[in-house]
Short mmCIF file of C-alpha atoms in Angstrom, two decimals:
data_model
loop_
_atom_site.label_atom_id
_atom_site.label_comp_id
_atom_site.label_asym_id
_atom_site.label_seq_id
_atom_site.Cartn_x
_atom_site.Cartn_y
_atom_site.Cartn_z
CA MET T 1 43.55 -150.99 66.28
CA ALA T 2 43.45 -148.25 63.70
CA LEU T 3 45.47 -147.42 60.65
CA HIS T 4 46.29 -143.76 61.16
CA SER T 5 46.62 -141.59 58.08
CA SER T 6 49.74 -139.96 59.47
CA ALA T 7 51.48 -143.31 59.37
CA PHE T 8 50.47 -144.80 56.02
CA CYS T 9 53.05 -147.29 54.83
CA PHE T 10 53.10 -147.65 51.05
CA SER T 11 54.71 -150.73 49.60
CA SER T 12 55.94 -151.12 46.05
CA VAL T 13 53.27 -152.53 43.76
CA ALA T 14 53.11 -154.15 40.37
CA LEU T 15 51.13 -152.18 37.81
CA GLY T 16 49.27 -153.74 34.93
CA HIS T 17 46.58 -152.69 32.44
CA ARG T 18 43.02 -153.88 31.95
CA ASN T 19 40.39 -152.00 29.98
CA SER T 20 42.88 -149.12 29.66
CA ALA T 21 43.00 -148.74 33.44
CA ARG T 22 45.68 -149.54 35.97
CA PHE T 23 45.05 -152.07 38.67
CA TYR T 24 47.08 -153.52 41.52
CA THR T 25 47.99 -157.15 41.82
CA GLN T 26 50.41 -157.51 44.70
CA ARG T 27 49.06 -158.98 47.90
CA THR T 28 50.44 -157.16 50.92
CA GLY T 29 49.89 -157.27 54.63
CA ARG T 30 48.12 -159.75 56.80
CA PRO T 31 45.01 -159.47 58.96
CA ALA T 32 45.52 -159.20 62.67
CA GLY T 33 45.54 -162.52 64.44
CA PHE T 34 42.54 -163.55 66.47
CA SER T 35 42.75 -164.64 70.06
CA CYS T 36 40.09 -163.99 72.64
CA GLN T 37 38.72 -165.42 75.82
CA PRO T 38 35.39 -167.28 75.55
CA LEU T 39 32.64 -164.70 75.63
CA PRO T 40 29.40 -165.58 77.40
CA SER T 41 27.12 -163.54 75.17
CA VAL T 42 28.86 -164.05 71.85
CA ALA T 43 29.88 -167.67 72.03
CA ARG T 44 27.30 -168.60 69.39
CA LEU T 45 28.44 -166.06 66.83
CA SER T 46 29.61 -167.61 63.59
CA LEU T 47 32.86 -165.68 63.59
CA GLN T 48 34.77 -167.59 60.97
CA GLY T 49 37.65 -165.78 59.31
CA LYS T 50 40.30 -166.46 56.73
CA ALA T 51 42.29 -169.65 56.79
CA PHE T 52 46.03 -169.29 56.15
CA SER T 53 48.23 -171.40 53.95
CA GLY T 54 51.80 -172.22 54.84
CA ASP T 55 53.17 -169.04 53.25
CA GLY T 56 50.83 -166.80 55.22
CA VAL T 57 48.62 -165.93 52.24
CA PRO T 58 44.95 -165.83 53.26
CA GLU T 59 42.66 -168.35 51.63
CA THR T 60 39.02 -167.49 51.08
CA LYS T 61 37.28 -170.87 51.01
CA GLU T 62 36.07 -170.38 54.60
CA SER T 63 35.25 -166.70 54.09
CA PRO T 64 32.78 -166.18 51.25
CA LEU T 65 33.46 -163.05 49.25
CA VAL T 66 31.64 -159.75 49.79
CA VAL T 67 32.05 -157.38 46.83
CA CYS T 68 31.47 -153.68 47.53
CA PHE T 69 30.66 -151.32 44.66
CA GLY T 70 30.79 -147.53 44.52
CA GLU T 71 32.87 -144.58 45.63
CA MET T 72 36.19 -144.32 47.41
CA LEU T 73 37.53 -140.90 48.35
CA ILE T 74 39.60 -138.86 50.77
CA ASP T 75 37.87 -137.39 53.83
CA PHE T 76 39.51 -134.32 55.36
CA VAL T 77 38.45 -134.28 59.00
CA PRO T 78 39.13 -131.21 61.20
CA THR T 79 41.41 -131.78 64.17
CA VAL T 80 39.05 -129.75 66.37
CA ASN T 81 35.34 -130.41 66.82
CA GLY T 82 32.54 -127.88 66.99
CA ILE T 83 33.87 -125.26 64.54
CA SER T 84 33.25 -124.43 60.89
CA LEU T 85 35.47 -125.60 58.06
CA ALA T 86 36.83 -122.07 57.66
CA GLU T 87 37.81 -121.95 61.34
CA ALA T 88 39.46 -125.39 61.43
CA PRO T 89 43.20 -125.03 62.16
CA ALA T 90 44.11 -128.31 60.45
CA PHE T 91 42.63 -131.43 58.91
CA LYS T 92 43.41 -135.12 59.20
CA LYS T 93 43.56 -136.89 55.83
CA ALA T 94 41.51 -140.08 56.05
CA PRO T 95 40.53 -142.58 53.32
CA GLY T 96 36.78 -143.06 53.06
CA GLY T 97 33.75 -143.66 50.85
CA ALA T 98 30.98 -145.85 52.23
CA PRO T 99 31.39 -148.96 50.00
CA ALA T 100 35.17 -148.91 50.46
CA ASN T 101 34.72 -148.50 54.22
CA VAL T 102 32.56 -151.62 54.28
CA ALA T 103 35.10 -153.58 52.26
CA VAL T 104 37.94 -152.67 54.61
CA GLY T 105 35.72 -153.24 57.64
CA ILE T 106 34.96 -156.79 56.54
CA ALA T 107 38.63 -157.54 55.91
CA ARG T 108 39.60 -156.10 59.31
CA LEU T 109 37.11 -158.49 60.87
CA GLY T 110 38.74 -161.46 59.17
CA GLY T 111 36.40 -161.79 56.22
CA SER T 112 37.04 -161.75 52.48
CA SER T 113 36.12 -158.62 50.52
CA ALA T 114 36.68 -156.84 47.23
CA PHE T 115 36.09 -153.28 46.06
CA ILE T 116 34.90 -152.18 42.62
CA GLY T 117 35.06 -148.49 41.78
CA LYS T 118 37.04 -145.74 40.09
CA VAL T 119 39.53 -143.18 41.36
CA GLY T 120 41.69 -140.60 39.68
CA GLU T 121 45.03 -141.49 38.15
CA ASP T 122 46.64 -139.29 40.78
CA GLU T 123 48.51 -139.61 44.05
CA PHE T 124 45.33 -139.89 46.10
CA GLY T 125 44.01 -142.62 43.81
CA TYR T 126 47.19 -144.66 44.10
CA MET T 127 47.20 -144.12 47.86
CA LEU T 128 43.65 -145.48 48.15
CA ALA T 129 44.52 -148.53 46.06
CA ASP T 130 47.49 -149.20 48.34
CA ILE T 131 45.33 -148.84 51.45
CA LEU T 132 42.88 -151.44 50.15
CA LYS T 133 45.64 -153.97 49.53
CA GLU T 134 47.34 -153.24 52.84
CA ASN T 135 44.01 -154.06 54.47
CA ASN T 136 43.67 -157.30 52.47
CA VAL T 137 40.87 -156.04 50.24
CA ASN T 138 40.92 -157.35 46.65
CA ASN T 139 41.16 -154.24 44.45
CA GLU T 140 41.42 -155.88 41.03
CA GLY T 141 38.07 -154.29 40.15
CA MET T 142 39.44 -150.81 40.81
CA ARG T 143 39.95 -148.50 37.83
CA PHE T 144 41.97 -145.29 37.36
CA ASP T 145 40.76 -142.34 35.29
CA PRO T 146 43.48 -140.13 33.74
CA GLY T 147 41.04 -137.29 33.11
CA ALA T 148 39.32 -136.89 36.49
CA ARG T 149 40.48 -136.48 40.06
CA THR T 150 39.84 -138.67 43.07
CA ALA T 151 36.88 -137.32 45.03
CA LEU T 152 37.48 -135.25 48.18
CA ALA T 153 35.15 -134.52 51.09
CA PHE T 154 35.67 -132.00 53.89
CA VAL T 155 33.82 -133.06 57.01
CA THR T 156 32.65 -130.58 59.64
CA LEU T 157 32.44 -132.18 63.08
CA ARG T 158 29.99 -130.78 65.60
CA SER T 159 30.87 -130.95 69.29
CA ASP T 160 28.84 -134.19 69.61
CA GLY T 161 30.81 -135.89 66.83
CA GLU T 162 28.02 -135.65 64.25
CA ARG T 163 29.08 -134.27 60.89
CA GLU T 164 28.25 -132.30 57.78
CA PHE T 165 29.94 -132.75 54.41
CA MET T 166 31.30 -130.50 51.66
CA PHE T 167 32.23 -132.49 48.54
CA TYR T 168 34.66 -131.82 45.69
CA ARG T 169 33.51 -133.91 42.69
CA ASN T 170 32.89 -132.00 39.46
CA PRO T 171 33.05 -134.66 38.19
CA SER T 172 35.22 -136.98 40.27
CA ALA T 173 36.54 -140.23 38.87
CA ASP T 174 34.05 -142.44 40.74
CA MET T 175 31.21 -140.83 38.74
CA LEU T 176 32.78 -141.93 35.45
CA LEU T 177 33.02 -145.72 35.88
CA GLN T 178 31.71 -147.43 32.74
CA GLU T 179 30.04 -150.81 32.28
CA ALA T 180 32.88 -151.96 30.01
CA GLU T 181 35.29 -151.50 32.93
CA LEU T 182 33.42 -153.84 35.28
CA ASP T 183 35.03 -157.08 36.43
CA PHE T 184 31.97 -159.30 36.01
CA ASP T 185 33.88 -162.44 37.02
CA LEU T 186 34.61 -160.86 40.40
CA ILE T 187 30.98 -159.84 40.84
CA ARG T 188 29.69 -163.34 40.07
CA LYS T 189 32.09 -164.89 42.60
CA ALA T 190 30.52 -162.92 45.44
CA LYS T 191 28.26 -164.30 48.14
CA ILE T 192 27.04 -160.73 48.84
CA PHE T 193 27.15 -157.67 46.58
CA HIS T 194 26.96 -154.42 48.57
CA TYR T 195 26.34 -150.88 47.30
CA GLY T 196 24.90 -147.46 48.11
CA SER T 197 22.95 -144.80 46.22
CA ILE T 198 25.63 -142.21 45.45
CA SER T 199 26.63 -144.22 42.37
CA LEU T 200 23.08 -143.67 41.03
CA ILE T 201 23.32 -139.87 40.83
CA THR T 202 24.97 -139.40 37.43
CA GLU T 203 25.84 -141.26 34.25
CA PRO T 204 27.75 -143.29 33.28
CA CYS T 205 28.11 -144.67 36.80
CA LYS T 206 24.34 -145.05 37.24
CA SER T 207 24.02 -147.47 34.32
CA THR T 208 27.18 -149.25 35.44
CA HIS T 209 25.74 -149.71 38.92
CA ILE T 210 22.51 -151.16 37.52
CA ALA T 211 24.42 -153.54 35.23
CA ALA T 212 26.65 -154.73 38.07
CA ALA T 213 23.70 -155.36 40.39
CA LYS T 214 21.81 -157.23 37.66
CA ALA T 215 24.81 -159.46 36.98
CA ALA T 216 25.05 -160.23 40.68
CA LYS T 217 21.34 -160.95 40.99
CA ASP T 218 21.36 -163.20 37.92
CA ALA T 219 24.25 -165.15 39.48
CA GLY T 220 22.31 -165.74 42.68
CA VAL T 221 24.34 -163.25 44.73
CA VAL T 222 22.64 -161.63 47.75
CA LEU T 223 22.19 -157.87 47.24
CA SER T 224 22.91 -155.54 50.17
CA TYR T 225 21.88 -151.88 49.99
CA ASP T 226 22.76 -148.94 52.23
CA PRO T 227 21.30 -145.78 50.64
CA ASN T 228 23.78 -143.61 52.59
CA LEU T 229 21.90 -140.40 51.82
CA ARG T 230 24.12 -137.42 50.96
CA LEU T 231 21.51 -134.86 49.93
CA PRO T 232 23.96 -132.12 48.75
CA LEU T 233 25.16 -134.45 45.98
CA TRP T 234 21.70 -134.85 44.42
CA PRO T 235 20.06 -132.24 42.14
CA SER T 236 17.06 -132.08 44.50
CA ALA T 237 15.46 -133.85 47.45
CA GLU T 238 12.86 -135.41 45.17
CA SER T 239 15.50 -136.73 42.77
CA ALA T 240 17.30 -138.28 45.75
CA ARG T 241 14.11 -139.93 46.96
CA GLU T 242 13.30 -141.25 43.49
CA GLY T 243 16.87 -142.42 42.93
CA ILE T 244 17.05 -144.29 46.23
CA PHE T 245 13.69 -145.97 45.62
CA SER T 246 14.53 -146.84 42.00
CA ILE T 247 16.48 -149.92 43.10
CA TRP T 248 14.75 -150.49 46.44
CA GLU T 249 12.85 -153.64 45.52
CA THR T 250 15.84 -155.47 44.06
CA ALA T 251 17.72 -155.59 47.38
CA ASP T 252 17.69 -158.60 49.71
CA ILE T 253 19.14 -156.66 52.67
CA ILE T 254 18.67 -152.95 53.35
CA LYS T 255 20.26 -150.83 56.07
CA ILE T 256 18.88 -147.36 56.76
CA SER T 257 19.20 -144.76 59.50
CA GLU T 258 16.41 -143.00 61.37
CA GLU T 259 17.15 -139.81 59.40
CA GLU T 260 16.79 -141.69 56.13
CA ILE T 261 13.44 -143.11 57.22
CA SER T 262 12.17 -139.58 57.88
CA PHE T 263 13.46 -138.46 54.49
CA LEU T 264 12.07 -141.39 52.51
CA THR T 265 8.65 -141.23 54.20
CA LYS T 266 8.48 -137.42 53.91
CA GLY T 267 8.57 -136.73 57.61
CA GLU T 268 6.84 -139.69 59.22
CA ASP T 269 7.98 -140.95 62.63
CA PRO T 270 11.12 -143.08 62.14
CA TYR T 271 10.59 -144.78 65.52
CA ASP T 272 7.13 -146.07 64.60
CA ASP T 273 7.34 -149.73 63.55
CA ALA T 274 4.33 -149.30 61.27
CA VAL T 275 6.18 -146.54 59.40
CA VAL T 276 9.30 -148.67 59.04
CA ARG T 277 7.25 -151.65 57.86
CA GLN T 278 5.97 -149.53 54.97
CA LEU T 279 9.51 -149.71 53.60
CA PHE T 280 9.58 -153.51 53.71
CA HIS T 281 9.11 -154.84 50.17
CA PRO T 282 7.88 -158.40 49.39
CA ASN T 283 11.27 -159.85 48.41
CA LEU T 284 13.24 -158.26 51.25
CA LYS T 285 14.93 -160.66 53.66
CA LEU T 286 16.20 -158.18 56.27
CA LEU T 287 15.62 -154.49 56.96
CA LEU T 288 17.99 -152.90 59.47
CA VAL T 289 17.62 -149.50 61.11
CA THR T 290 20.61 -148.00 62.89
CA ASP T 291 19.78 -145.78 65.85
CA GLY T 292 23.24 -144.44 66.71
CA PRO T 293 24.21 -145.06 70.34
CA ASP T 294 20.88 -146.81 70.95
CA GLY T 295 21.86 -149.73 68.73
CA CYS T 296 19.68 -151.02 65.93
CA ARG T 297 16.29 -152.41 64.98
CA TYR T 298 15.73 -155.39 62.70
CA TYR T 299 12.74 -156.48 60.63
CA THR T 300 12.11 -159.68 58.67
CA LYS T 301 8.88 -161.18 57.35
CA ASP T 302 8.54 -163.27 60.50
CA PHE T 303 10.03 -161.26 63.36
CA GLY T 304 11.55 -157.98 64.45
CA GLY T 305 13.11 -156.33 67.46
CA ARG T 306 15.83 -154.10 68.87
CA VAL T 307 19.43 -154.78 69.90
CA LYS T 308 21.09 -152.32 72.26
CA GLY T 309 24.36 -150.65 71.34
CA LEU T 310 27.57 -150.16 73.29
CA LYS T 311 27.94 -146.83 75.08
CA VAL T 312 31.11 -144.96 74.10
CA ASP T 313 32.35 -141.37 73.97
CA ALA T 314 31.85 -140.24 70.37
CA VAL T 315 34.71 -138.36 68.73
CA ASP T 316 33.71 -138.71 65.05
CA THR T 317 30.67 -140.63 63.78
CA THR T 318 32.07 -140.87 60.24
CA GLY T 319 32.00 -144.50 59.13
CA ALA T 320 29.95 -145.82 62.05
CA GLY T 321 27.14 -147.05 59.82
CA ASP T 322 29.64 -148.61 57.43
CA ALA T 323 31.35 -150.42 60.31
CA PHE T 324 27.94 -151.72 61.39
CA VAL T 325 27.26 -152.97 57.85
CA ALA T 326 30.69 -154.63 57.73
CA GLY T 327 29.93 -156.33 61.03
CA ILE T 328 26.64 -157.84 59.96
CA LEU T 329 27.68 -158.72 56.39
CA SER T 330 30.80 -160.47 57.66
CA GLN T 331 28.48 -162.79 59.61
CA LEU T 332 25.82 -163.24 56.94
CA ALA T 333 28.42 -164.08 54.28
CA VAL T 334 29.42 -167.08 56.37
CA ASP T 335 25.90 -168.15 57.36
CA LEU T 336 22.83 -166.77 55.59
CA SER T 337 20.61 -168.96 57.78
CA LEU T 338 20.99 -166.21 60.42
CA LEU T 339 18.17 -164.51 58.53
CA GLN T 340 15.78 -167.20 59.76
CA LYS T 341 17.19 -167.64 63.29
CA GLU T 342 16.30 -164.68 65.44
CA ASP T 343 18.48 -165.57 68.42
CA LEU T 344 21.59 -165.93 66.24
CA LEU T 345 20.72 -162.82 64.24
CA ARG T 346 20.51 -160.84 67.48
CA GLU T 347 23.99 -162.02 68.47
CA ALA T 348 25.35 -161.03 65.06
CA LEU T 349 23.74 -157.60 65.41
CA LYS T 350 25.27 -157.19 68.85
CA PHE T 351 28.63 -157.72 67.15
CA ALA T 352 27.72 -155.22 64.40
CA ASN T 353 26.65 -152.62 66.98
CA ALA T 354 30.03 -152.97 68.69
CA CYS T 355 31.78 -152.44 65.33
CA GLY T 356 29.93 -149.17 64.89
CA ALA T 357 30.53 -148.04 68.46
CA LEU T 358 34.28 -148.56 68.33
CA THR T 359 34.53 -146.65 65.05
CA VAL T 360 33.17 -143.41 66.54
CA THR T 361 35.94 -143.31 69.15
CA GLU T 362 38.54 -142.20 66.56
CA ARG T 363 38.62 -139.67 63.73
CA GLY T 364 38.04 -140.76 60.16
CA ALA T 365 36.32 -143.80 58.70
CA ILE T 366 38.85 -146.39 57.50
CA PRO T 367 41.46 -145.36 60.09
CA ALA T 368 38.98 -146.12 62.88
CA LEU T 369 37.51 -149.43 61.65
CA PRO T 370 38.09 -152.09 64.34
CA THR T 371 39.60 -155.55 64.18
CA ARG T 372 37.56 -158.57 65.18
CA ASP T 373 39.68 -159.02 68.29
CA ALA T 374 38.95 -155.44 69.41
CA VAL T 375 35.21 -155.89 68.85
CA LEU T 376 35.00 -159.12 70.82
CA ASN T 377 37.05 -157.65 73.65
CA ALA T 378 34.71 -154.64 73.77
CA ILE T 379 31.68 -156.92 73.99
CA PHE T 380 33.38 -158.98 76.67
CA GLN T 381 34.12 -155.85 78.71
CA SER T 382 30.50 -154.72 78.39
CA VAL T 383 29.15 -157.92 79.95
CA THR T 384 31.66 -158.32 82.78
#
């Protein structure tokens, strides 16, 4: 199911230049095939994937494009849980970064995705570009900075699989993406444009983020926002709160965690529906709250509810929220009418919950993201 970092397979790639930055053009790899028994509780899911032409190259006409914008980095995850970074005997190198995780997650599930962001013109940057292509993610919007390194994050895992982060970005290349380097044609082709808040912390990436989102909005693209709070990266808690809220009302879909609700509401009860509803702005189509192993809650203008999650033994929760986002966006990209059909939305969220659950059973984010086949089999096992 997973692409393990100890077994990365790098293929030769063609290098070109655009806006003084290298980008990759070779299409490599192929998504896992899909075969599954009929599932009683997921039969109605709109699980359409990529069609294939005679030469095996995926076609995207049946899988509308999801473009993910922001950071991509290397997570170093300790091989032993429940100890400090200083005490860790070794680390597993794992590609990560929330927007990139979502892009790979969607492709693993059979959808069509692209990533826009910047990495260093270094070995880690080239490795990350290769990983995107090997996972069938369009990386033509990726840029390489010769003067800054690819971001690194060391992740401390507690015994329960929850984590704390220590980042190395001073500045990292993702912070330096400029508006002139954006692939606006790629953005305008999207059905959904997905992003987080880390790209809002510093310039020039902040202005670039705002320009990209505006171009998407003007083109009629659905905007998806996962704040993905990483407080140590912000100058202060208040600047983080202001930054996250600065683009809040432009989003059509927002995914937040219970911890983020507490943070954004300055300590109010994240399990109180009235508190969550305070975060629902007039133009929002869907607000999602992830509750870890308990599943998720959903809120629209007309209805709301809870969908239970799958119970698994957590090894590393890194990337679980991103896998959930990939699961739901892969469904919404195909059929936005799910936003008005509660029964079908609940089935899509059941699928998204399973995506998140499977991801926590392995270390790392991208290495642990599941295939569509694995998700459907997990749901099938849970109802038999």
